[in-house]
PDB file of N, CA and C in Angstrom:
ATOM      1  N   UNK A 242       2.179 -20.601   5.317  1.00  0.00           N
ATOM      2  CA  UNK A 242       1.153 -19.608   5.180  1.00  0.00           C
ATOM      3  C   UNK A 242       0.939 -19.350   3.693  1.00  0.00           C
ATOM      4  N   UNK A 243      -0.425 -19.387   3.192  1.00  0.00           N
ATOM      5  CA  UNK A 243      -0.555 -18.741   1.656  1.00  0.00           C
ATOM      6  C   UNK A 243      -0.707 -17.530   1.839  1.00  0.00           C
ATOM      7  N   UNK A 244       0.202 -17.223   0.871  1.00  0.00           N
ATOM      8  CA  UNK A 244       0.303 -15.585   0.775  1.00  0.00           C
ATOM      9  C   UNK A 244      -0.172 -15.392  -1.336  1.00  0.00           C
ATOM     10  N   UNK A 245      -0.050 -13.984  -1.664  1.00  0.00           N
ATOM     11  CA  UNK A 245      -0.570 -13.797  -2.367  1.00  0.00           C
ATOM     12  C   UNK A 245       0.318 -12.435  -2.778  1.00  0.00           C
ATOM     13  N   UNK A 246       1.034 -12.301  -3.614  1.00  0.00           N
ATOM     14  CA  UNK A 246       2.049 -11.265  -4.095  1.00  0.00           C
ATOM     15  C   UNK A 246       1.683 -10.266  -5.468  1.00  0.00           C
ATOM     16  N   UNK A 247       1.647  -9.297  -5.700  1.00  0.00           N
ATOM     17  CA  UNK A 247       1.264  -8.461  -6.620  1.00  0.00           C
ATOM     18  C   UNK A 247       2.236  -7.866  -7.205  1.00  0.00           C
ATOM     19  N   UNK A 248       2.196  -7.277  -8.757  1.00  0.00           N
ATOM     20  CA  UNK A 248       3.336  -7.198  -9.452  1.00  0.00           C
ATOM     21  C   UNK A 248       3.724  -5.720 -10.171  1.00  0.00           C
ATOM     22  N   UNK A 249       4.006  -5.076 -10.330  1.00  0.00           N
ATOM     23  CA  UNK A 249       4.317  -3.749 -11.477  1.00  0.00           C
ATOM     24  C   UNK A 249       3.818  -4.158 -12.944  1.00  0.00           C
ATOM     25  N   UNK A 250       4.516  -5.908 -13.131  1.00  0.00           N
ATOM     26  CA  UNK A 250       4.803  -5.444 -14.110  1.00  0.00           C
ATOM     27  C   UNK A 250       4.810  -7.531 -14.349  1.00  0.00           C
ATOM     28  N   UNK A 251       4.309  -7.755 -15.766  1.00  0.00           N
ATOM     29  CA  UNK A 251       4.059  -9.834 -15.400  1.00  0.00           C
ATOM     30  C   UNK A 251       5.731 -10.210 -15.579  1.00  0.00           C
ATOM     31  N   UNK A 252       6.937  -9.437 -16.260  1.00  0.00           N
ATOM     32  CA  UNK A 252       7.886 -10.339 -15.850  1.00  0.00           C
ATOM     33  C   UNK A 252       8.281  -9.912 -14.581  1.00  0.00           C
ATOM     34  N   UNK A 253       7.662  -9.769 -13.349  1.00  0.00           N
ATOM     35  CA  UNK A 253       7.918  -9.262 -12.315  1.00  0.00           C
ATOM     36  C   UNK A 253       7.851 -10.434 -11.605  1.00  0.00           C
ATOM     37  N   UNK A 254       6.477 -10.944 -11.917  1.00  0.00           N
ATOM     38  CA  UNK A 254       5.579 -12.147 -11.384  1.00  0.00           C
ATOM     39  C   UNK A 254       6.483 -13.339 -11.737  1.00  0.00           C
ATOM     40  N   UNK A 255       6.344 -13.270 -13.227  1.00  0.00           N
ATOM     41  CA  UNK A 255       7.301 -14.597 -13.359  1.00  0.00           C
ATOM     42  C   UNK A 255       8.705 -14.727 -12.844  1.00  0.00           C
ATOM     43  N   UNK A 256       9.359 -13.840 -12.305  1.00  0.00           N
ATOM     44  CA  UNK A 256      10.808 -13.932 -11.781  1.00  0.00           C
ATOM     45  C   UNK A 256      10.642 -14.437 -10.585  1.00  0.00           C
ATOM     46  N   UNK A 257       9.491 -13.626  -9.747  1.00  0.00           N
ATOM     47  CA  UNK A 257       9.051 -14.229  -8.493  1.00  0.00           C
ATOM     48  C   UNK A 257       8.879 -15.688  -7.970  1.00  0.00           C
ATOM     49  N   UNK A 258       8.044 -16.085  -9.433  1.00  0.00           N
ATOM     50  CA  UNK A 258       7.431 -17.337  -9.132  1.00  0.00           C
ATOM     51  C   UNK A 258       8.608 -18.051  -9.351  1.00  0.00           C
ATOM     52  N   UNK A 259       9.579 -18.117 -10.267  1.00  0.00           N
ATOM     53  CA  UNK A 259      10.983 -19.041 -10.113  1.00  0.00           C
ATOM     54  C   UNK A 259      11.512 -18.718  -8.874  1.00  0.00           C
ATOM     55  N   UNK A 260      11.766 -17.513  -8.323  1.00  0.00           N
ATOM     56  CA  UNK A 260      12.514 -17.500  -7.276  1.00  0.00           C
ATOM     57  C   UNK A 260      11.602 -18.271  -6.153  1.00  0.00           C
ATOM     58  N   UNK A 261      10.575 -18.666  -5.911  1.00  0.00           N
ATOM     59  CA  UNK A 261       9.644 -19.394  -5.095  1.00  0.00           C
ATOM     60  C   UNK A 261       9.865 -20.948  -5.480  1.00  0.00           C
ATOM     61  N   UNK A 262       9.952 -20.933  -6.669  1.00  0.00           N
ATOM     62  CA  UNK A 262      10.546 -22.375  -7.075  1.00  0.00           C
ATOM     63  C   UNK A 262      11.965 -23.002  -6.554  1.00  0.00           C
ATOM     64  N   UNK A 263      12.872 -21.888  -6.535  1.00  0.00           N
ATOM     65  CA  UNK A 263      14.209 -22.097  -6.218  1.00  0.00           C
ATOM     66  C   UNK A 263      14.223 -22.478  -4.665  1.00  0.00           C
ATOM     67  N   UNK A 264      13.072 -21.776  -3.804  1.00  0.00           N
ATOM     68  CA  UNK A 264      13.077 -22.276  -2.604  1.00  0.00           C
ATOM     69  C   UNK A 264      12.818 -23.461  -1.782  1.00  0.00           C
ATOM     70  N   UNK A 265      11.768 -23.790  -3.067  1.00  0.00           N
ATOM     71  CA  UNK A 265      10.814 -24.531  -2.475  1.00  0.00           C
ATOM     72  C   UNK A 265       9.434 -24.714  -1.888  1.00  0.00           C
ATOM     73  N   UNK A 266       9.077 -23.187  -2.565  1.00  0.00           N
ATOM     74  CA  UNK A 266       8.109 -22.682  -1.939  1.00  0.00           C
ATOM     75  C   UNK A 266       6.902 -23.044  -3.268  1.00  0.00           C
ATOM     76  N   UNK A 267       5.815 -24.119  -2.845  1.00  0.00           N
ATOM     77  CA  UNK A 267       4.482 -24.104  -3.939  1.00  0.00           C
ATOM     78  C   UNK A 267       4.258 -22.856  -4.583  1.00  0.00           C
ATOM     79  N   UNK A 268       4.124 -22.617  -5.802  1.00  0.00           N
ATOM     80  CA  UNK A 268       3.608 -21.664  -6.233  1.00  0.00           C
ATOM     81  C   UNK A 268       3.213 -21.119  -7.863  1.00  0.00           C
ATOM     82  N   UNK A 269       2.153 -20.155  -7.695  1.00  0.00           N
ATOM     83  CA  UNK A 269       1.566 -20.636  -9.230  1.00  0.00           C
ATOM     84  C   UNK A 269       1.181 -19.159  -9.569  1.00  0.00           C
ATOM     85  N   UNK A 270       1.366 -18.705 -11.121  1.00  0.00           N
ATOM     86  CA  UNK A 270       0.921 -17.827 -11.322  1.00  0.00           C
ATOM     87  C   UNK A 270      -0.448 -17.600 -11.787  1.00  0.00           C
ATOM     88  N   UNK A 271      -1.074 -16.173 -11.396  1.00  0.00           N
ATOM     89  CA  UNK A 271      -2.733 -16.711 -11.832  1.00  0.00           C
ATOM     90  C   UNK A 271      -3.489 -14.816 -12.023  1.00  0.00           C
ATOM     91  N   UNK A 272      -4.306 -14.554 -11.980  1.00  0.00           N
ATOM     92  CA  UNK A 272      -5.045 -13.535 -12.319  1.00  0.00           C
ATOM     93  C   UNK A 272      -5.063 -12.748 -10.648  1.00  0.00           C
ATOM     94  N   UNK A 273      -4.682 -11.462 -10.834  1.00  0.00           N
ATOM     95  CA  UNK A 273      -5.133 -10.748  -9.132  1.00  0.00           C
ATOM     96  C   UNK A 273      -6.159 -11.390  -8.948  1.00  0.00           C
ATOM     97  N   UNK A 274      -6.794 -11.648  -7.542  1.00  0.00           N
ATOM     98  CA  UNK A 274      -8.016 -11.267  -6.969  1.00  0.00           C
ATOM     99  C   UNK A 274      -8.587 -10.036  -7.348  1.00  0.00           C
ATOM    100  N   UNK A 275     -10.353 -10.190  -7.155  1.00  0.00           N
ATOM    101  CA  UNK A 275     -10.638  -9.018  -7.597  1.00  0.00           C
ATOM    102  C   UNK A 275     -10.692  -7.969  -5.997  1.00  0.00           C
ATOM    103  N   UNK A 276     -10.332  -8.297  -5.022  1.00  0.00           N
ATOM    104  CA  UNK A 276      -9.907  -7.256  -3.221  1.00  0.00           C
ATOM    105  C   UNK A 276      -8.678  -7.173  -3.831  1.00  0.00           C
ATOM    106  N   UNK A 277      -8.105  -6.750  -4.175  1.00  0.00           N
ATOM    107  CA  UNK A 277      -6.418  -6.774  -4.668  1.00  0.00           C
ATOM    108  C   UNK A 277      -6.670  -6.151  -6.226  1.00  0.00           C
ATOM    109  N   UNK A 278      -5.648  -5.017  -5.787  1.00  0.00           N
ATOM    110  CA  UNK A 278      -5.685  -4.472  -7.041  1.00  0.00           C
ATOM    111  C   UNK A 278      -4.016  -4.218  -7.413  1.00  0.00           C
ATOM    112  N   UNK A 279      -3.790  -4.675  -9.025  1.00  0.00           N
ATOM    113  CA  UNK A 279      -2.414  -4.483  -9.711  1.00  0.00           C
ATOM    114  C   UNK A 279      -2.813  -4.081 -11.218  1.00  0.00           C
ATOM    115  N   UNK A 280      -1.200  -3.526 -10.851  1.00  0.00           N
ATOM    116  CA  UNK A 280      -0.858  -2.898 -12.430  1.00  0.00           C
ATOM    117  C   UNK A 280      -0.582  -3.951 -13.343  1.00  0.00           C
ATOM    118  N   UNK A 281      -0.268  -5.463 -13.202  1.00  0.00           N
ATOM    119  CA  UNK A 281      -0.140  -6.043 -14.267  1.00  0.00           C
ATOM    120  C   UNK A 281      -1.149  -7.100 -14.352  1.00  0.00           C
ATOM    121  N   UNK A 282      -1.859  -7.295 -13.530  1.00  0.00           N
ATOM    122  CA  UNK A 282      -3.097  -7.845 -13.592  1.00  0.00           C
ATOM    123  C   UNK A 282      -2.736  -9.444 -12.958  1.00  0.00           C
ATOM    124  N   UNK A 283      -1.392 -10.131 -13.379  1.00  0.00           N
ATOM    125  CA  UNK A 283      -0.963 -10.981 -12.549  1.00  0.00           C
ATOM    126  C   UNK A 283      -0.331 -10.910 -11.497  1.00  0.00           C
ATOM    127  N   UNK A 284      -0.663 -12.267 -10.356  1.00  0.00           N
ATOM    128  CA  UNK A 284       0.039 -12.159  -8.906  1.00  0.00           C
ATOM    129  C   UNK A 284       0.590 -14.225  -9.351  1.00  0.00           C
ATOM    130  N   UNK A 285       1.590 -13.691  -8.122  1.00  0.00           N
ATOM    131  CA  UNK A 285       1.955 -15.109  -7.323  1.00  0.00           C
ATOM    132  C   UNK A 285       1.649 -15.357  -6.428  1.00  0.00           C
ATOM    133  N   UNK A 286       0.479 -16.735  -6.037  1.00  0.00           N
ATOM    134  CA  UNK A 286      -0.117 -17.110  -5.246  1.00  0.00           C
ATOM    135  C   UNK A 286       1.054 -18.161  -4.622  1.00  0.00           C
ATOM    136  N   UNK A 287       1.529 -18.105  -3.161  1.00  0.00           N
ATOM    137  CA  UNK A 287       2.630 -19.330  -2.608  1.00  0.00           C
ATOM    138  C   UNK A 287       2.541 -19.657  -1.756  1.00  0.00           C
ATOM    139  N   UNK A 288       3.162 -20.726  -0.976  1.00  0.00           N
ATOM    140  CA  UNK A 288       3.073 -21.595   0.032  1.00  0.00           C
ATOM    141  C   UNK A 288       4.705 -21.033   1.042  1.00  0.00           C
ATOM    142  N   UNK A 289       4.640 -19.954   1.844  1.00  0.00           N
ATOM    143  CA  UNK A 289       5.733 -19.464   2.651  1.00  0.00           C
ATOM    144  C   UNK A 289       5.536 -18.460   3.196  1.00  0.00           C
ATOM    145  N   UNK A 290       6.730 -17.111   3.072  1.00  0.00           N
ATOM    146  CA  UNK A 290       6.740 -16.521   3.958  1.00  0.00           C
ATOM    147  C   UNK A 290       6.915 -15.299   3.662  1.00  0.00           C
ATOM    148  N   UNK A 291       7.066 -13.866   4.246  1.00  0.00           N
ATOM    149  CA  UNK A 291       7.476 -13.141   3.472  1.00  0.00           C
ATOM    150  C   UNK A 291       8.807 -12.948   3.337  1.00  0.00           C
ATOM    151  N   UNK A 292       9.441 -12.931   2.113  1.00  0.00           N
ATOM    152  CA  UNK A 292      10.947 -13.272   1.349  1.00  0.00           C
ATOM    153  C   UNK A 292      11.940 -12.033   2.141  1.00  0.00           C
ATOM    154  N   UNK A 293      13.327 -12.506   2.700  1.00  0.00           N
ATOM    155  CA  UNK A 293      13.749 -11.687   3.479  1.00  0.00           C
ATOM    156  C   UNK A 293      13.945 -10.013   2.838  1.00  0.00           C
ATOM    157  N   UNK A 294      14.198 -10.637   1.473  1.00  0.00           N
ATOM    158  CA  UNK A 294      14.465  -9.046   0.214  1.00  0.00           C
ATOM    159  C   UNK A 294      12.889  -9.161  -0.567  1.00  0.00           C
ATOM    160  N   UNK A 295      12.525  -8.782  -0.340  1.00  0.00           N
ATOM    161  CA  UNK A 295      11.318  -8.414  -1.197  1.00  0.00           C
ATOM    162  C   UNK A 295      11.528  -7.650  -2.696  1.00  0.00           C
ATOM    163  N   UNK A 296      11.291  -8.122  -3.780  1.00  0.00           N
ATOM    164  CA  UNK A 296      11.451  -8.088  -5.516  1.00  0.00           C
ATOM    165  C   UNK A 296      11.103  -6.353  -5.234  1.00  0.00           C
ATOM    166  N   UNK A 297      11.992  -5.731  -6.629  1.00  0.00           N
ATOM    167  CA  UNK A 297      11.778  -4.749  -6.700  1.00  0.00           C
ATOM    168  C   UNK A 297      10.317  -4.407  -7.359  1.00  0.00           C
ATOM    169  N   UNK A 298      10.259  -5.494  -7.998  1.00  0.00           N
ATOM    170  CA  UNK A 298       8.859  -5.202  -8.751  1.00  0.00           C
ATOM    171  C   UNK A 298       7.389  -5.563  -8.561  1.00  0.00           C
ATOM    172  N   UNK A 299       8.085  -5.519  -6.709  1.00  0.00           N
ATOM    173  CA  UNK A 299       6.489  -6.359  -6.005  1.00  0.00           C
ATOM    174  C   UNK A 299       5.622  -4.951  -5.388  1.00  0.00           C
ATOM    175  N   UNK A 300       4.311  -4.931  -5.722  1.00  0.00           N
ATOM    176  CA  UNK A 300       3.634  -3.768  -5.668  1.00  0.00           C
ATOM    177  C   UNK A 300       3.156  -4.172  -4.097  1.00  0.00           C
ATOM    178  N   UNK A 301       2.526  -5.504  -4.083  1.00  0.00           N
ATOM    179  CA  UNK A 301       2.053  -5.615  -2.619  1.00  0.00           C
ATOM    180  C   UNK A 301       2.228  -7.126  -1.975  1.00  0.00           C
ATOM    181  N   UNK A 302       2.191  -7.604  -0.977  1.00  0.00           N
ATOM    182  CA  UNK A 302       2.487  -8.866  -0.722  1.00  0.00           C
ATOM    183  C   UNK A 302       1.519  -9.191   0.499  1.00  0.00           C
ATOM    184  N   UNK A 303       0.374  -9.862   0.444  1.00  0.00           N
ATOM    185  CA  UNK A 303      -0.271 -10.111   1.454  1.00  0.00           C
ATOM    186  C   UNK A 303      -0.409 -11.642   1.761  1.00  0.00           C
ATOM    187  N   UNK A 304      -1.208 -11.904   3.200  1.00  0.00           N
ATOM    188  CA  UNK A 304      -1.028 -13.251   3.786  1.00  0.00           C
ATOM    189  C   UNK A 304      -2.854 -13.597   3.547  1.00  0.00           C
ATOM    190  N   UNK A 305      -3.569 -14.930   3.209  1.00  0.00           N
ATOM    191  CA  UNK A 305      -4.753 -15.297   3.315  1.00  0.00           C
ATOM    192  C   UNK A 305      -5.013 -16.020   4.300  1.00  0.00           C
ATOM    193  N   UNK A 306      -6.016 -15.309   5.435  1.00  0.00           N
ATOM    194  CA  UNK A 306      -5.684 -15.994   7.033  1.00  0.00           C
ATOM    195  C   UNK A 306      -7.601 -15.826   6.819  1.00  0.00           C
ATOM    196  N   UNK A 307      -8.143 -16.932   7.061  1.00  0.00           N
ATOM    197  CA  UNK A 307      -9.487 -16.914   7.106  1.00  0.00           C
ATOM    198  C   UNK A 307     -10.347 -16.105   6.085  1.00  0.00           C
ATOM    199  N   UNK A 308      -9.808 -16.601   4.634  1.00  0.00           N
ATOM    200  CA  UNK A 308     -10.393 -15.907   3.810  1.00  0.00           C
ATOM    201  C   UNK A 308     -10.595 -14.064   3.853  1.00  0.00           C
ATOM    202  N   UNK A 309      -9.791 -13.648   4.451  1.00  0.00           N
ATOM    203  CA  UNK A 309      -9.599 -12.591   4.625  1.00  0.00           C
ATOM    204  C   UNK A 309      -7.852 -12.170   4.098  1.00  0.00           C
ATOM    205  N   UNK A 310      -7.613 -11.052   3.472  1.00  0.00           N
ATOM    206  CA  UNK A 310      -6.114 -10.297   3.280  1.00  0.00           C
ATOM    207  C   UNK A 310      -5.571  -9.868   4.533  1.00  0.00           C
ATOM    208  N   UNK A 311      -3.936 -10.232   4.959  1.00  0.00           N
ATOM    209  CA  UNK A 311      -3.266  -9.486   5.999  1.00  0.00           C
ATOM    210  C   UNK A 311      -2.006  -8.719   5.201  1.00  0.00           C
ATOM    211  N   UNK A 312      -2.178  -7.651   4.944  1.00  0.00           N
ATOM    212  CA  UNK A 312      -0.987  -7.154   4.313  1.00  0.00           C
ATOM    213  C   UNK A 312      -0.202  -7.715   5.246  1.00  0.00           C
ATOM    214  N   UNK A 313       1.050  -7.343   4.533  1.00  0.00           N
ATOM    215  CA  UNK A 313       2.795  -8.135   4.907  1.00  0.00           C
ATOM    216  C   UNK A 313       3.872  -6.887   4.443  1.00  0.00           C
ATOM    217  N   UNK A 314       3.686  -6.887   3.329  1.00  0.00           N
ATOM    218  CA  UNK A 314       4.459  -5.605   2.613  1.00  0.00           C
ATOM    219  C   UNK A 314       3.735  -4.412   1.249  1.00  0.00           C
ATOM    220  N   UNK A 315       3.959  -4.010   1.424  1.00  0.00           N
ATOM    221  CA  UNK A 315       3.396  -2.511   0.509  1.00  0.00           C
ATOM    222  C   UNK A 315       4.144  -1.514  -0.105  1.00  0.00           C
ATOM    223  N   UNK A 316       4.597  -1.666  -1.227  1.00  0.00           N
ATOM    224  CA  UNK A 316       5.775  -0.782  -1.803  1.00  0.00           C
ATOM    225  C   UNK A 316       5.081   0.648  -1.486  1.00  0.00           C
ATOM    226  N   UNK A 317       5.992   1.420  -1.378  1.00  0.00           N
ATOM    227  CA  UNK A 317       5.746   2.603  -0.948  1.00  0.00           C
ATOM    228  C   UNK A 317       5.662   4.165  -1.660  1.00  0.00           C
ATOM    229  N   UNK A 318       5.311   3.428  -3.288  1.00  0.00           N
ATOM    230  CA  UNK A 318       4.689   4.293  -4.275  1.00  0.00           C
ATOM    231  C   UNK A 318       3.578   3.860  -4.592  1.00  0.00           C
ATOM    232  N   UNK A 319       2.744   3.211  -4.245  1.00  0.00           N
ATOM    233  CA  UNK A 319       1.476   2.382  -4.731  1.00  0.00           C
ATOM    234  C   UNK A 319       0.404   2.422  -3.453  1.00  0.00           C
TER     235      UNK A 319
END
């Protein structure tokens, strides 16, 4: 599933995107979407699932199912 992850903060993103690397999971860092809104302006776009621990510094984590957003996770100050 491509999903699409949002950040606090860009070394948030980049920790992410290695830890997506470490899995095995495709993935690339790139500019939010403009339906998606973040505080650091970068997300990790990937090829998986949602991660059993979710990053402390992940603001939102959604799935792209027919060109449409399915949230997945939503930190719960944002």
């Amino acid at each position: 599933m491509t999903c699409v992850a949002t950040f606090y903060s860009h070394f948030g993103a980049v920790r992410f995107k290695r830890y997506c690397d470490a899995l095995g999971w495709p993935a690339r860092l790139m500019p939010v979407p403009r339906d998606l809104s973040s505080s650091c302006g970068t997300c990790v776009r990937y090829e998986g699932e949602l991660p059993e621990i979710v990053p402390q510094e992940a603001e939102q984590i959604v799935a792209l199912e027919a060109g449409r957003y399915r949230p997945l996770y939503r930190a719960e100050n944002s």
